[in-house]
Amino acid sequence: EAKTQNLGETKTIGIDMSFNFRFPKSDLGTFKASFDSTYITKYDLQLEKGGEFFSNNGKYFKGQSIIRFRHSTAVDWSRGEFGAHTSYNFTQGYEDYTPGRRVANFETVDAQVTWEPKSLLKGLSLSFGIKNLLDRDPPASNQDDTFQVGYDPRYSDPRGRIMYGKLSYSWT
């Protein structure tokens, strides 16, 4: 029976940023904007205690892809019983399993509208949304650590555009 052991060290350095801004309320409603990002400047991995360190930043190595930069930018709007949300999500590509080959950047746009009919039933909320609005395919990858082939499931989602609806009620 093989057991996973954590024998080496990992040394990482990076910057996480988050900005949130609420605009002054106007006749158009309330607007909010946000930006969240992570930038990794160093990701060194040691496979065994006292062993050599490998720089994995922006590379696929031993079953994992280390993403150097990712961010999400979102805008929210609300006015009365109605609201909307949209976000742009970016994940930077990396050096693939096959040396010299690069996995492309992956970008998606998500959107959602919400109706909270307080005049009908306080606490009721109806939402409709679309993930991956532009129906982006995942970028090609030669990784072979998972049963999925042709893309890296830890990096992107192969399902394409996904529509969903949500009905919720709270009685607080």
Short mmCIF file of N, CA and C in Angstrom, two decimals, residues 53-158:
data_model
loop_
_atom_site.label_atom_id
_atom_site.label_comp_id
_atom_site.label_asym_id
_atom_site.label_seq_id
_atom_site.Cartn_x
_atom_site.Cartn_y
_atom_site.Cartn_z
N PHE A 53 15.64 21.99 -4.86
CA PHE A 53 14.40 22.74 -5.07
C PHE A 53 14.17 22.93 -6.56
N PHE A 54 12.94 22.79 -6.99
CA PHE A 54 12.54 23.00 -8.38
C PHE A 54 11.64 24.23 -8.44
N SER A 55 11.92 25.14 -9.37
CA SER A 55 11.09 26.32 -9.55
C SER A 55 9.91 25.94 -10.44
N ASN A 56 8.71 26.02 -9.88
CA ASN A 56 7.51 25.60 -10.61
C ASN A 56 6.63 26.75 -11.02
N ASN A 57 7.03 27.96 -10.79
CA ASN A 57 6.16 29.09 -11.06
C ASN A 57 5.81 29.18 -12.54
N GLY A 58 4.53 29.14 -12.82
CA GLY A 58 4.07 29.21 -14.20
C GLY A 58 4.32 27.94 -14.99
N LYS A 59 4.46 26.80 -14.28
CA LYS A 59 4.76 25.54 -14.96
C LYS A 59 3.88 24.40 -14.43
N TYR A 60 3.78 23.37 -15.23
CA TYR A 60 3.15 22.13 -14.82
C TYR A 60 4.27 21.23 -14.30
N PHE A 61 4.11 20.70 -13.08
CA PHE A 61 5.18 19.89 -12.50
C PHE A 61 4.60 18.88 -11.53
N LYS A 62 4.91 17.63 -11.74
CA LYS A 62 4.52 16.55 -10.82
C LYS A 62 3.02 16.59 -10.47
N GLY A 63 2.18 16.72 -11.48
CA GLY A 63 0.74 16.63 -11.27
C GLY A 63 0.03 17.90 -10.88
N GLN A 64 0.71 19.03 -10.89
CA GLN A 64 0.00 20.27 -10.59
C GLN A 64 0.51 21.41 -11.47
N SER A 65 -0.42 22.28 -11.82
CA SER A 65 -0.05 23.46 -12.59
C SER A 65 -0.05 24.65 -11.65
N ILE A 66 1.06 25.36 -11.59
CA ILE A 66 1.19 26.53 -10.73
C ILE A 66 0.91 27.76 -11.58
N ILE A 67 -0.20 28.40 -11.28
CA ILE A 67 -0.63 29.57 -12.05
C ILE A 67 0.03 30.81 -11.46
N ARG A 68 0.75 31.54 -12.31
CA ARG A 68 1.46 32.74 -11.85
C ARG A 68 0.49 33.88 -11.55
N PHE A 69 -0.53 34.09 -12.37
CA PHE A 69 -1.42 35.23 -12.19
C PHE A 69 -2.85 34.85 -12.53
N ARG A 70 -3.77 35.28 -11.65
CA ARG A 70 -5.19 35.13 -11.92
C ARG A 70 -5.93 36.30 -11.29
N HIS A 71 -7.03 36.68 -11.91
CA HIS A 71 -7.84 37.75 -11.30
C HIS A 71 -9.29 37.62 -11.72
N SER A 72 -10.13 38.27 -10.95
CA SER A 72 -11.56 38.35 -11.23
C SER A 72 -11.99 39.79 -11.00
N THR A 73 -12.69 40.36 -11.97
CA THR A 73 -13.22 41.71 -11.87
C THR A 73 -14.73 41.62 -11.99
N ALA A 74 -15.45 42.27 -11.08
CA ALA A 74 -16.90 42.14 -11.08
C ALA A 74 -17.57 43.50 -10.91
N VAL A 75 -18.77 43.60 -11.46
CA VAL A 75 -19.61 44.78 -11.28
C VAL A 75 -20.99 44.30 -10.87
N ASP A 76 -21.53 44.93 -9.82
CA ASP A 76 -22.87 44.60 -9.33
C ASP A 76 -23.75 45.83 -9.42
N TRP A 77 -25.03 45.62 -9.73
CA TRP A 77 -26.00 46.71 -9.79
C TRP A 77 -27.25 46.25 -9.07
N SER A 78 -27.87 47.17 -8.34
CA SER A 78 -29.17 46.87 -7.73
C SER A 78 -30.01 48.14 -7.71
N ARG A 79 -31.30 47.93 -7.88
CA ARG A 79 -32.26 49.03 -7.83
C ARG A 79 -33.60 48.44 -7.47
N GLY A 80 -34.09 48.80 -6.32
CA GLY A 80 -35.38 48.26 -5.88
C GLY A 80 -35.32 46.75 -5.75
N GLU A 81 -36.21 46.07 -6.45
CA GLU A 81 -36.32 44.61 -6.37
C GLU A 81 -35.39 43.87 -7.34
N PHE A 82 -34.65 44.63 -8.17
CA PHE A 82 -33.85 44.00 -9.22
C PHE A 82 -32.36 44.17 -8.98
N GLY A 83 -31.59 43.20 -9.47
CA GLY A 83 -30.14 43.27 -9.36
C GLY A 83 -29.49 42.52 -10.50
N ALA A 84 -28.24 42.83 -10.74
CA ALA A 84 -27.47 42.14 -11.78
C ALA A 84 -26.01 42.07 -11.34
N HIS A 85 -25.33 41.05 -11.81
CA HIS A 85 -23.93 40.83 -11.50
C HIS A 85 -23.24 40.33 -12.76
N THR A 86 -22.06 40.84 -13.03
CA THR A 86 -21.26 40.31 -14.12
C THR A 86 -19.80 40.26 -13.66
N SER A 87 -19.09 39.24 -14.11
CA SER A 87 -17.68 39.13 -13.73
C SER A 87 -16.85 38.64 -14.90
N TYR A 88 -15.62 39.12 -14.93
CA TYR A 88 -14.62 38.69 -15.92
C TYR A 88 -13.54 37.97 -15.13
N ASN A 89 -13.25 36.72 -15.53
CA ASN A 89 -12.29 35.88 -14.82
C ASN A 89 -11.14 35.53 -15.76
N PHE A 90 -9.93 35.76 -15.29
CA PHE A 90 -8.74 35.53 -16.11
C PHE A 90 -7.77 34.64 -15.34
N THR A 91 -7.27 33.60 -16.01
CA THR A 91 -6.23 32.74 -15.46
C THR A 91 -5.12 32.66 -16.50
N GLN A 92 -3.92 33.05 -16.09
CA GLN A 92 -2.78 33.06 -17.00
C GLN A 92 -2.35 31.64 -17.34
N GLY A 93 -1.93 31.44 -18.58
CA GLY A 93 -1.44 30.15 -19.02
C GLY A 93 -0.13 29.77 -18.35
N TYR A 94 0.33 28.60 -18.65
CA TYR A 94 1.55 28.09 -18.02
C TYR A 94 2.26 27.13 -18.96
N GLU A 95 3.51 26.78 -18.60
CA GLU A 95 4.27 25.81 -19.38
C GLU A 95 3.66 24.43 -19.14
N ASP A 96 3.30 23.75 -20.21
CA ASP A 96 2.58 22.48 -20.14
C ASP A 96 3.49 21.32 -19.70
N TYR A 97 2.87 20.18 -19.56
CA TYR A 97 3.54 18.91 -19.24
C TYR A 97 4.66 18.63 -20.23
N THR A 98 4.39 18.89 -21.51
CA THR A 98 5.39 18.72 -22.55
C THR A 98 6.27 19.97 -22.57
N PRO A 99 7.57 19.86 -22.26
CA PRO A 99 8.45 21.04 -22.23
C PRO A 99 8.41 21.80 -23.56
N GLY A 100 8.41 23.12 -23.44
CA GLY A 100 8.38 23.96 -24.63
C GLY A 100 6.97 24.25 -25.13
N ARG A 101 5.97 23.54 -24.62
CA ARG A 101 4.58 23.78 -25.03
C ARG A 101 3.89 24.62 -23.96
N ARG A 102 3.10 25.57 -24.39
CA ARG A 102 2.43 26.49 -23.46
C ARG A 102 0.91 26.28 -23.49
N VAL A 103 0.30 26.18 -22.31
CA VAL A 103 -1.16 26.15 -22.19
C VAL A 103 -1.61 27.61 -22.23
N ALA A 104 -2.60 27.89 -23.06
CA ALA A 104 -3.06 29.28 -23.26
C ALA A 104 -3.78 29.83 -22.02
N ASN A 105 -3.90 31.15 -21.97
CA ASN A 105 -4.70 31.80 -20.94
C ASN A 105 -6.14 31.31 -21.04
N PHE A 106 -6.86 31.37 -19.93
CA PHE A 106 -8.28 30.98 -19.91
C PHE A 106 -9.09 32.13 -19.34
N GLU A 107 -10.07 32.60 -20.11
CA GLU A 107 -10.89 33.73 -19.72
C GLU A 107 -12.37 33.37 -19.83
N THR A 108 -13.14 33.78 -18.84
CA THR A 108 -14.58 33.58 -18.90
C THR A 108 -15.30 34.84 -18.43
N VAL A 109 -16.54 34.98 -18.84
CA VAL A 109 -17.43 36.04 -18.39
C VAL A 109 -18.67 35.36 -17.83
N ASP A 110 -19.08 35.75 -16.64
CA ASP A 110 -20.28 35.22 -16.00
C ASP A 110 -21.27 36.36 -15.80
N ALA A 111 -22.57 36.05 -15.81
CA ALA A 111 -23.60 37.07 -15.61
C ALA A 111 -24.79 36.47 -14.87
N GLN A 112 -25.45 37.32 -14.08
CA GLN A 112 -26.62 36.86 -13.33
C GLN A 112 -27.57 38.03 -13.11
N VAL A 113 -28.87 37.77 -13.19
CA VAL A 113 -29.89 38.76 -12.84
C VAL A 113 -30.71 38.18 -11.69
N THR A 114 -31.18 39.07 -10.81
CA THR A 114 -31.93 38.65 -9.63
C THR A 114 -33.16 39.52 -9.46
N TRP A 115 -34.23 38.89 -9.02
CA TRP A 115 -35.47 39.62 -8.69
C TRP A 115 -35.89 39.19 -7.30
N GLU A 116 -36.05 40.16 -6.42
CA GLU A 116 -36.52 39.91 -5.05
C GLU A 116 -37.83 40.65 -4.87
N PRO A 117 -38.96 40.00 -5.19
CA PRO A 117 -40.27 40.67 -5.18
C PRO A 117 -40.80 40.89 -3.76
N LYS A 118 -40.24 41.89 -3.07
CA LYS A 118 -40.61 42.17 -1.68
C LYS A 118 -42.08 42.51 -1.55
N SER A 119 -42.66 43.09 -2.61
CA SER A 119 -44.08 43.44 -2.55
C SER A 119 -44.97 42.20 -2.61
N LEU A 120 -44.49 41.12 -3.21
CA LEU A 120 -45.25 39.86 -3.28
C LEU A 120 -45.02 38.99 -2.06
N LEU A 121 -43.75 38.74 -1.77
CA LEU A 121 -43.39 37.84 -0.68
C LEU A 121 -41.99 38.19 -0.18
N LYS A 122 -41.92 38.80 0.99
CA LYS A 122 -40.63 39.18 1.55
C LYS A 122 -39.80 37.92 1.81
N GLY A 123 -38.53 37.95 1.40
CA GLY A 123 -37.64 36.81 1.60
C GLY A 123 -37.49 35.93 0.37
N LEU A 124 -38.31 36.15 -0.66
CA LEU A 124 -38.23 35.37 -1.90
C LEU A 124 -37.20 35.99 -2.84
N SER A 125 -36.41 35.15 -3.48
CA SER A 125 -35.41 35.61 -4.44
C SER A 125 -35.37 34.65 -5.62
N LEU A 126 -35.44 35.21 -6.82
CA LEU A 126 -35.36 34.44 -8.06
C LEU A 126 -34.14 34.93 -8.85
N SER A 127 -33.30 34.01 -9.28
CA SER A 127 -32.11 34.38 -10.04
C SER A 127 -31.99 33.52 -11.29
N PHE A 128 -31.41 34.10 -12.31
CA PHE A 128 -31.05 33.39 -13.53
C PHE A 128 -29.64 33.83 -13.90
N GLY A 129 -28.80 32.87 -14.22
CA GLY A 129 -27.43 33.22 -14.55
C GLY A 129 -26.84 32.35 -15.63
N ILE A 130 -25.72 32.82 -16.14
CA ILE A 130 -24.97 32.08 -17.15
C ILE A 130 -23.49 32.13 -16.77
N LYS A 131 -22.90 30.96 -16.59
CA LYS A 131 -21.46 30.86 -16.38
C LYS A 131 -20.81 30.61 -17.74
N ASN A 132 -19.67 31.23 -17.98
CA ASN A 132 -18.96 31.11 -19.25
C ASN A 132 -19.88 31.56 -20.39
N LEU A 133 -20.38 32.76 -20.25
CA LEU A 133 -21.32 33.36 -21.20
C LEU A 133 -20.87 33.26 -22.66
N LEU A 134 -19.57 33.42 -22.90
CA LEU A 134 -19.04 33.40 -24.27
C LEU A 134 -18.70 32.00 -24.75
N ASP A 135 -19.00 30.99 -23.93
CA ASP A 135 -18.82 29.58 -24.28
C ASP A 135 -17.38 29.24 -24.68
N ARG A 136 -16.44 29.66 -23.85
CA ARG A 136 -15.02 29.40 -24.11
C ARG A 136 -14.67 27.95 -23.83
N ASP A 137 -13.95 27.34 -24.74
CA ASP A 137 -13.43 25.98 -24.53
C ASP A 137 -12.17 26.07 -23.68
N PRO A 138 -11.90 25.02 -22.90
CA PRO A 138 -10.65 25.04 -22.13
C PRO A 138 -9.46 24.95 -23.07
N PRO A 139 -8.35 25.58 -22.72
CA PRO A 139 -7.17 25.48 -23.58
C PRO A 139 -6.60 24.06 -23.55
N ALA A 140 -6.00 23.67 -24.65
CA ALA A 140 -5.43 22.32 -24.78
C ALA A 140 -4.24 22.14 -23.85
N SER A 141 -4.13 20.93 -23.30
CA SER A 141 -3.00 20.56 -22.46
C SER A 141 -2.65 19.11 -22.72
N ASN A 142 -1.37 18.77 -22.59
CA ASN A 142 -0.92 17.39 -22.77
C ASN A 142 -0.82 16.63 -21.45
N GLN A 143 -1.33 17.19 -20.36
CA GLN A 143 -1.24 16.52 -19.06
C GLN A 143 -1.87 15.13 -19.15
N ASP A 144 -1.31 14.20 -18.39
CA ASP A 144 -1.86 12.83 -18.40
C ASP A 144 -1.99 12.27 -16.98
N ASP A 145 -2.13 13.17 -16.00
CA ASP A 145 -2.26 12.73 -14.62
C ASP A 145 -3.70 12.42 -14.22
N THR A 146 -4.66 12.87 -15.01
CA THR A 146 -6.07 12.60 -14.72
C THR A 146 -6.64 11.78 -15.87
N PHE A 147 -7.83 11.25 -15.67
CA PHE A 147 -8.43 10.46 -16.75
C PHE A 147 -8.95 11.35 -17.88
N GLN A 148 -9.10 12.67 -17.62
CA GLN A 148 -9.49 13.59 -18.69
C GLN A 148 -8.26 13.84 -19.56
N VAL A 149 -8.46 13.89 -20.83
CA VAL A 149 -7.35 14.15 -21.74
C VAL A 149 -7.66 15.36 -22.61
N GLY A 150 -6.60 16.04 -23.03
CA GLY A 150 -6.75 17.17 -23.93
C GLY A 150 -6.86 18.52 -23.23
N TYR A 151 -7.10 18.52 -21.93
CA TYR A 151 -7.17 19.75 -21.15
C TYR A 151 -6.80 19.42 -19.71
N ASP A 152 -6.57 20.45 -18.91
CA ASP A 152 -6.22 20.27 -17.50
C ASP A 152 -7.44 20.62 -16.64
N PRO A 153 -8.10 19.63 -16.03
CA PRO A 153 -9.33 19.89 -15.27
C PRO A 153 -9.10 20.72 -13.99
N ARG A 154 -7.86 20.85 -13.56
CA ARG A 154 -7.58 21.67 -12.38
C ARG A 154 -7.45 23.14 -12.77
N TYR A 155 -7.40 23.42 -14.05
CA TYR A 155 -7.17 24.76 -14.57
C TYR A 155 -8.41 25.36 -15.22
N SER A 156 -9.23 24.52 -15.84
CA SER A 156 -10.39 25.03 -16.58
C SER A 156 -11.52 24.01 -16.56
N ASP A 157 -12.66 24.45 -17.02
CA ASP A 157 -13.88 23.64 -17.00
C ASP A 157 -14.30 23.34 -18.44
N PRO A 158 -14.46 22.07 -18.81
CA PRO A 158 -14.78 21.73 -20.19
C PRO A 158 -16.27 21.86 -20.55
#
